[in-house]
mmCIF file of C-alpha atoms in Angstrom:
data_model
loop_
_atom_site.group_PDB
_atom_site.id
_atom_site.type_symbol
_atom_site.label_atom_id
_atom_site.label_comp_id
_atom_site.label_asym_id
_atom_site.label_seq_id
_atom_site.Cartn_x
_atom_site.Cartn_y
_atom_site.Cartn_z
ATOM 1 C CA UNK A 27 -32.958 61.997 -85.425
ATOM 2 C CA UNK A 28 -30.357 63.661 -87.810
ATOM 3 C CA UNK A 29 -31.463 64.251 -90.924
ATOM 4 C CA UNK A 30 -28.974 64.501 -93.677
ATOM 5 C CA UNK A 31 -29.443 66.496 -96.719
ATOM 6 C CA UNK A 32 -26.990 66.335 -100.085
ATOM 7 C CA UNK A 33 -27.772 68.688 -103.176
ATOM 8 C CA UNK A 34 -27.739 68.798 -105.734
ATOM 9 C CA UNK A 35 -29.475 65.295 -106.281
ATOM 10 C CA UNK A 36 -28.356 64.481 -109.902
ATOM 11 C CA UNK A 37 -25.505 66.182 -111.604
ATOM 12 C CA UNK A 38 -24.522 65.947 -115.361
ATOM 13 C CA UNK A 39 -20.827 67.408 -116.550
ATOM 14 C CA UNK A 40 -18.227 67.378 -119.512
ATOM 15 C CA UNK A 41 -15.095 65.840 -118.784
ATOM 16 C CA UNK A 42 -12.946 68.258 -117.347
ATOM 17 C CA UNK A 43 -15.518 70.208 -115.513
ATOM 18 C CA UNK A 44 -15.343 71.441 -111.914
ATOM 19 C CA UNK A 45 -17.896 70.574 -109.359
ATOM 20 C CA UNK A 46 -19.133 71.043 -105.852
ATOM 21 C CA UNK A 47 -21.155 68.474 -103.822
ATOM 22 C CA UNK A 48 -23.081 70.160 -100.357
ATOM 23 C CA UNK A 49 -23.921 67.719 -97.169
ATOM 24 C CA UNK A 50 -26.119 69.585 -94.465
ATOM 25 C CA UNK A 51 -26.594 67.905 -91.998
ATOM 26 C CA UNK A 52 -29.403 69.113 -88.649
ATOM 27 C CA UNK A 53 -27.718 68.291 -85.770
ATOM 28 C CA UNK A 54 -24.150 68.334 -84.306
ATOM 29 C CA UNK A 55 -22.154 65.348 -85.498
ATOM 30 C CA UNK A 56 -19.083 63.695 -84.088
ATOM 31 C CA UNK A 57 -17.266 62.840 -87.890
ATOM 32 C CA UNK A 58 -18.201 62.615 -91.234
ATOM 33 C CA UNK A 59 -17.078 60.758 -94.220
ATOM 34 C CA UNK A 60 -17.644 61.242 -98.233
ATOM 35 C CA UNK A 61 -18.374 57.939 -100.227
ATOM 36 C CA UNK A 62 -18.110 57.357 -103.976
ATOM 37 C CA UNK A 63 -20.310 54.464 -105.156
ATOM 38 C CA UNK A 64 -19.180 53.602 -108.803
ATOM 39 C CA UNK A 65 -21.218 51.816 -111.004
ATOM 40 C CA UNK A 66 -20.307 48.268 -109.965
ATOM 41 C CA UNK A 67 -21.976 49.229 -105.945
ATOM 42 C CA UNK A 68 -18.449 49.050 -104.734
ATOM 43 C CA UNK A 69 -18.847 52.101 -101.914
ATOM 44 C CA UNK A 70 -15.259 53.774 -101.569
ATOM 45 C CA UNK A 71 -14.538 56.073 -99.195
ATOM 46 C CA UNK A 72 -12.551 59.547 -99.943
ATOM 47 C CA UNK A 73 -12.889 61.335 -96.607
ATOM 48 C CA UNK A 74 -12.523 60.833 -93.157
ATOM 49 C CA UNK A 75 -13.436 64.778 -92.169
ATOM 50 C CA UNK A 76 -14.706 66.119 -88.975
ATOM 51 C CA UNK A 77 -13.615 69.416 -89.333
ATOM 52 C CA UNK A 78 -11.490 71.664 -91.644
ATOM 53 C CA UNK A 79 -10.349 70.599 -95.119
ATOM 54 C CA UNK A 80 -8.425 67.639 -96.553
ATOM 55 C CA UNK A 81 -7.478 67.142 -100.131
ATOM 56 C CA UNK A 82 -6.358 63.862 -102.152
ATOM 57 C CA UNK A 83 -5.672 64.580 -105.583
ATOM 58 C CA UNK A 84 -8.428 66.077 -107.732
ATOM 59 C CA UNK A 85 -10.721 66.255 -104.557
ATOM 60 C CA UNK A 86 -10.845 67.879 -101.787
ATOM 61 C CA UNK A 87 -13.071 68.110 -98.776
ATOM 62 C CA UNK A 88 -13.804 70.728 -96.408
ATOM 63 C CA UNK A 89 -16.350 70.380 -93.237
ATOM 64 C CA UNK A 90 -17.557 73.215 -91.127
ATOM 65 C CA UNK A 91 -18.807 71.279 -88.328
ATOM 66 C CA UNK A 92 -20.276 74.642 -86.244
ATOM 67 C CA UNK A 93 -22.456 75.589 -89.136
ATOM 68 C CA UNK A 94 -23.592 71.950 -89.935
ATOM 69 C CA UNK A 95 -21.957 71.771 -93.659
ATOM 70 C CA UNK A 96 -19.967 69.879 -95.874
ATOM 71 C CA UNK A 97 -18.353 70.531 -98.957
ATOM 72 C CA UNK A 98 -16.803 67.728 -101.359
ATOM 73 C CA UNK A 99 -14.980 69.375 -104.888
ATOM 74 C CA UNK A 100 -14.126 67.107 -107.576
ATOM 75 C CA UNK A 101 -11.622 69.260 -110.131
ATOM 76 C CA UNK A 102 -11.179 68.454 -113.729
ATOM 77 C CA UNK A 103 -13.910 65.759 -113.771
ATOM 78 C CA UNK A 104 -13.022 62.425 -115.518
ATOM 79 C CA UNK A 105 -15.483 59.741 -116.707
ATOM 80 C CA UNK A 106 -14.707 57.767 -113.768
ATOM 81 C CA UNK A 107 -15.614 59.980 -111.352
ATOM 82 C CA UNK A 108 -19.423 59.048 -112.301
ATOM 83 C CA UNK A 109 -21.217 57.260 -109.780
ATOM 84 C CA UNK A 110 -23.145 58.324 -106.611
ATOM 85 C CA UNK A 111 -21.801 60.610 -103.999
ATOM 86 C CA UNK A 112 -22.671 59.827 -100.634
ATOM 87 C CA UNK A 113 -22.248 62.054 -97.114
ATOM 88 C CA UNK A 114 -22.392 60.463 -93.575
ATOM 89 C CA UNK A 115 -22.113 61.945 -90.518
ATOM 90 C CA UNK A 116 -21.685 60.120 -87.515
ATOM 91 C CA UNK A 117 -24.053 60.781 -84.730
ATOM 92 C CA UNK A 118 -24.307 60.799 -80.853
ATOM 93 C CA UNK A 119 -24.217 56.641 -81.449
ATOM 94 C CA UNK A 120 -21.569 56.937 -83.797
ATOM 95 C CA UNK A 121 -23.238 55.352 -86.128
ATOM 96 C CA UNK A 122 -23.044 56.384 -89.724
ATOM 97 C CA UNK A 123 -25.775 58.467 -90.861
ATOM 98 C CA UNK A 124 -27.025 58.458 -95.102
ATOM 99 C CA UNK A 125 -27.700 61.101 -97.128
ATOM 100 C CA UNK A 126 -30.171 60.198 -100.530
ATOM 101 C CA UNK A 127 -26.607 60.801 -102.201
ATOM 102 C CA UNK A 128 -25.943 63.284 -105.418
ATOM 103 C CA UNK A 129 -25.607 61.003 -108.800
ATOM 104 C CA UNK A 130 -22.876 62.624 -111.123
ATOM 105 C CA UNK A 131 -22.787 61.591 -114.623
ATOM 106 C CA UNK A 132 -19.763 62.873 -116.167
ATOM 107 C CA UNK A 133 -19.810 62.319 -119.848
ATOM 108 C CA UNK A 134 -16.943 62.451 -122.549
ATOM 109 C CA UNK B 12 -3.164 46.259 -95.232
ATOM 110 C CA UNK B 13 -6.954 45.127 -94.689
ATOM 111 C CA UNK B 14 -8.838 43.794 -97.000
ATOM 112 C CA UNK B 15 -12.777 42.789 -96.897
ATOM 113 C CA UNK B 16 -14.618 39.917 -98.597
ATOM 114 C CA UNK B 17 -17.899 39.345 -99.331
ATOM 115 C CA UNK B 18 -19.553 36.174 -100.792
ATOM 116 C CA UNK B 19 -21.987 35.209 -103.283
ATOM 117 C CA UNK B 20 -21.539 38.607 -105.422
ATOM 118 C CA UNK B 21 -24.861 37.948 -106.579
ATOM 119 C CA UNK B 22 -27.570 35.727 -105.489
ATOM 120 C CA UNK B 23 -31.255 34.836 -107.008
ATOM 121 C CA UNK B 24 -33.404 32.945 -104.213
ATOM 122 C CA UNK B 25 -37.296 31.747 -103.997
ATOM 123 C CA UNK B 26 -39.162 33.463 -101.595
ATOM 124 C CA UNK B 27 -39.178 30.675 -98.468
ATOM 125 C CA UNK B 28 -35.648 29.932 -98.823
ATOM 126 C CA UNK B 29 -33.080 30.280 -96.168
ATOM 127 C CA UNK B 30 -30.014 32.823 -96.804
ATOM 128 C CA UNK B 31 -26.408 32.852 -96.230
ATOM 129 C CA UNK B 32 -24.397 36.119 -96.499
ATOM 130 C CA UNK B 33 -20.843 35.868 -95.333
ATOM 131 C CA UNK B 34 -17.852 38.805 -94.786
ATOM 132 C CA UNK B 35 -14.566 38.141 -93.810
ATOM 133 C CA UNK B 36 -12.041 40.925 -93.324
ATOM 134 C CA UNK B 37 -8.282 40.599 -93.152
ATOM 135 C CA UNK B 38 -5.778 42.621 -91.536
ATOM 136 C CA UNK B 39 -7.044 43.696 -88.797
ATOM 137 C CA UNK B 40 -8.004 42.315 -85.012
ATOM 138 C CA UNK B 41 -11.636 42.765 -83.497
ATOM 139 C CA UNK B 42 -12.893 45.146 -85.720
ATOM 140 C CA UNK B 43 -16.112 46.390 -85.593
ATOM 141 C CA UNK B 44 -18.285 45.121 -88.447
ATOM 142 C CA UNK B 45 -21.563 46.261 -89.781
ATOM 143 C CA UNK B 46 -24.227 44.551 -92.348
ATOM 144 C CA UNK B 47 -26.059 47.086 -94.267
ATOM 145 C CA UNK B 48 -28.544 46.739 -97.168
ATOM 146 C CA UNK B 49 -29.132 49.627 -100.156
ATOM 147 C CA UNK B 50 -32.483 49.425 -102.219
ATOM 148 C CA UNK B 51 -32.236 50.627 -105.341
ATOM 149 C CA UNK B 52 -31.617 54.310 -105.896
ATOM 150 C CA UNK B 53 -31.568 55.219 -102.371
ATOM 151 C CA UNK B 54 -29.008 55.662 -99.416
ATOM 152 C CA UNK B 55 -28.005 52.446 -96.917
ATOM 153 C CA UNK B 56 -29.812 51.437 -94.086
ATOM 154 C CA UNK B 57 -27.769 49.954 -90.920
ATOM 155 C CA UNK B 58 -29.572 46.113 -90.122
ATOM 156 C CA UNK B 59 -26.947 44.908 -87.694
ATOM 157 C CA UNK B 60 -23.170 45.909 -85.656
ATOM 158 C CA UNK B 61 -20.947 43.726 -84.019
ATOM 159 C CA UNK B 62 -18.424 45.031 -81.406
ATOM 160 C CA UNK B 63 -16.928 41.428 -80.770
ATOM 161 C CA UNK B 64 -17.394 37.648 -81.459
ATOM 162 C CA UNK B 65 -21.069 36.807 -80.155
ATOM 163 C CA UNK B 66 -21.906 40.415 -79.923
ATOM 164 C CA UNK B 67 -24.311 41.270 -82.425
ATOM 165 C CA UNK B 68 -26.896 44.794 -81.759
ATOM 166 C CA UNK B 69 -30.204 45.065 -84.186
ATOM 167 C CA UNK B 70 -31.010 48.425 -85.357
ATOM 168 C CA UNK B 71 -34.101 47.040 -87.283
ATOM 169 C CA UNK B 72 -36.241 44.646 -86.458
ATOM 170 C CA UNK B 73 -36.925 42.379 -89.565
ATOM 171 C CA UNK B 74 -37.034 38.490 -91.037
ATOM 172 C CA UNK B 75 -32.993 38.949 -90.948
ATOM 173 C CA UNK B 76 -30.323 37.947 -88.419
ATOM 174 C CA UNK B 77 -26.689 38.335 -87.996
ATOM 175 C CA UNK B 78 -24.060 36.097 -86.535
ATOM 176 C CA UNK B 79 -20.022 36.344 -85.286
ATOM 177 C CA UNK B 80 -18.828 33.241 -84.721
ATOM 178 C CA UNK B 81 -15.214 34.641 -85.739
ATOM 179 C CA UNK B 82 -13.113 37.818 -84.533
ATOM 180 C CA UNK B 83 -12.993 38.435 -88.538
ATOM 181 C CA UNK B 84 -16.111 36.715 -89.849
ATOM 182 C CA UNK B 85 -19.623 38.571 -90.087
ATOM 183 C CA UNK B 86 -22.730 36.126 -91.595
ATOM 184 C CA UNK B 87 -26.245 37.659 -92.506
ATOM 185 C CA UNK B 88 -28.731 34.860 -92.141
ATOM 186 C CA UNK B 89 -32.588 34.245 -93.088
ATOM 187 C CA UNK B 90 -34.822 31.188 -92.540
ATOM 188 C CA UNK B 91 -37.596 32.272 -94.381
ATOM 189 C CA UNK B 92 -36.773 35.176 -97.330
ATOM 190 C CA UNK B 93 -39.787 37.570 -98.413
ATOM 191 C CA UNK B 94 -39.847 39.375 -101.399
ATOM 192 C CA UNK B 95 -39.065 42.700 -99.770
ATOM 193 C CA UNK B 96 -35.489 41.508 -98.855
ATOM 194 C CA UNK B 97 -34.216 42.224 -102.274
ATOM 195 C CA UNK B 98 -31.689 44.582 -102.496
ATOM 196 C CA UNK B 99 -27.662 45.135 -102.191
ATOM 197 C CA UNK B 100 -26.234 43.781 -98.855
ATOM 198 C CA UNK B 101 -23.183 45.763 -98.078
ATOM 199 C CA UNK B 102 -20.689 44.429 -95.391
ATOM 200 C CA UNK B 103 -18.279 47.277 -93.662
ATOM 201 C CA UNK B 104 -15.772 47.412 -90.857
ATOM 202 C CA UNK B 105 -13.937 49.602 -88.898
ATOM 203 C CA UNK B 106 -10.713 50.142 -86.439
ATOM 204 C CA UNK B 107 -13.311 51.177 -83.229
ATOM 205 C CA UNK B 108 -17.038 52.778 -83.530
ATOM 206 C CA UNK B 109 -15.585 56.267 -84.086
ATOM 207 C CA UNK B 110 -13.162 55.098 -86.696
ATOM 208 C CA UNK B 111 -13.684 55.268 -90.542
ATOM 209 C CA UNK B 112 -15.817 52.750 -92.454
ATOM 210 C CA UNK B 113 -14.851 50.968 -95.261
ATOM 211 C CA UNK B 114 -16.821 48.943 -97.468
ATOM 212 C CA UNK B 115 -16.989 45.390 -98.851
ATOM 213 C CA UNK B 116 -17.471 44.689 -102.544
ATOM 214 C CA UNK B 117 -21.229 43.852 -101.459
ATOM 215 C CA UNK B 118 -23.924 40.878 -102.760
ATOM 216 C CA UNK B 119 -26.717 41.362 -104.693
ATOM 217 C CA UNK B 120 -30.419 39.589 -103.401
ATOM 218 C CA UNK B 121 -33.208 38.842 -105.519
ATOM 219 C CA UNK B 122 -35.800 37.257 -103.882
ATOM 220 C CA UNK B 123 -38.212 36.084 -106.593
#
């Protein structure tokens, strides 16, 4: 099956910082969406991004579906943003497919 | 706008016990709806879908079942719970099976 691979695995910033999140992912994909699970376990999602890039406020997205890629950038990193960062493509199925997820700590 | 539900937030059961999970969305009309569970530290694993009322596919074969006796209402069941079905049980729907997820608040199992 797919296999989905998100690096870096842990991440630890000032507030304020800049960052970028990778997703590759081994096979073609139909869709893809970026999660952020906060602290609580509430899973959120930020993007809904099969190809190209999307942006909603400090983040942005970008997906190159023909080289098997995502990117997720978080700008100006606030405490808040902490939490676990999940990718998921959606397969041949289209079910959703997990990545381990990239845990950002951003501290104050 | 839609909303989704999820109910006990947390729950601490006896292994043996029987389970009731529910998830109710708002909204929305027969969306597709999706019981997942998360062990700790790692990504989610997909344990049932449901593409109408009555219509309910397995991906993993386990001491779990799932139930839709409502266009909007999604129940994870157990007769029996093991120790091993710990972990956070995350409900999610969507528009159609190609359509965006989104996520209930979720419950958290401990089976001691």
């Amino acid at each position: 099956g797919t296999q989905v691979e998100q690096s870096p695995p842990d991440l630890i910033l000032q507030e304020g910082a800049n960052s970028t999140l990778r997703c590759n992912f081994s096979d073609s994909v139909n869709n893809l969406q970026w999660f952020h699970q906060n602290p609580w376990g509430q899973l959120i999602n930020l993007f809904y991004i099969p190809s190209g890039t999307k942006q909603n406020g400090r983040l942005s997205a970008t997906t190159v579906a023909t080289e098997r890629y995502s990117l997720l950038y978080i700008s100006s990193s606030q405490t808040t943003d902490s939490g676990v960062y999940f990718c998921a493509p959606r397969g041949s199925n289209y079910q959703l497919i997990w990545g381990a997820g990239t845990k950002l700590i951003i501290k104050p | 706008s839609q909303t989704i539900h999820q109910w006990p937030a947390t729950l601490v059961q006896p292994v043996g016990s029987p389970l009731s999970l529910e998830c109710t969305v708002e909204g929305t009309s027969n969306p597709n709806l999706y019981w997942y569970r998360q062990a700790a530290g790692r990504g989610l694993q997909l344990l049932f879908y449901s593409v109408g009322i009555g219509q309910i596919s397995s991906e993993v074969p386990q001491n779990l079942s799932a139930s839709r006796p409502q266009d909007r209402q999604f129940i994870l069941s157990s007769k029996k719970l093991l120790l091993s079905d710990s972990g956070f049980y995350l409900c999610a729907w969507s528009k159609e099976a190609r359509s965006a997820q989104y996520f209930g608040p979720g419950t958290r199992l401990t089976v001691l």
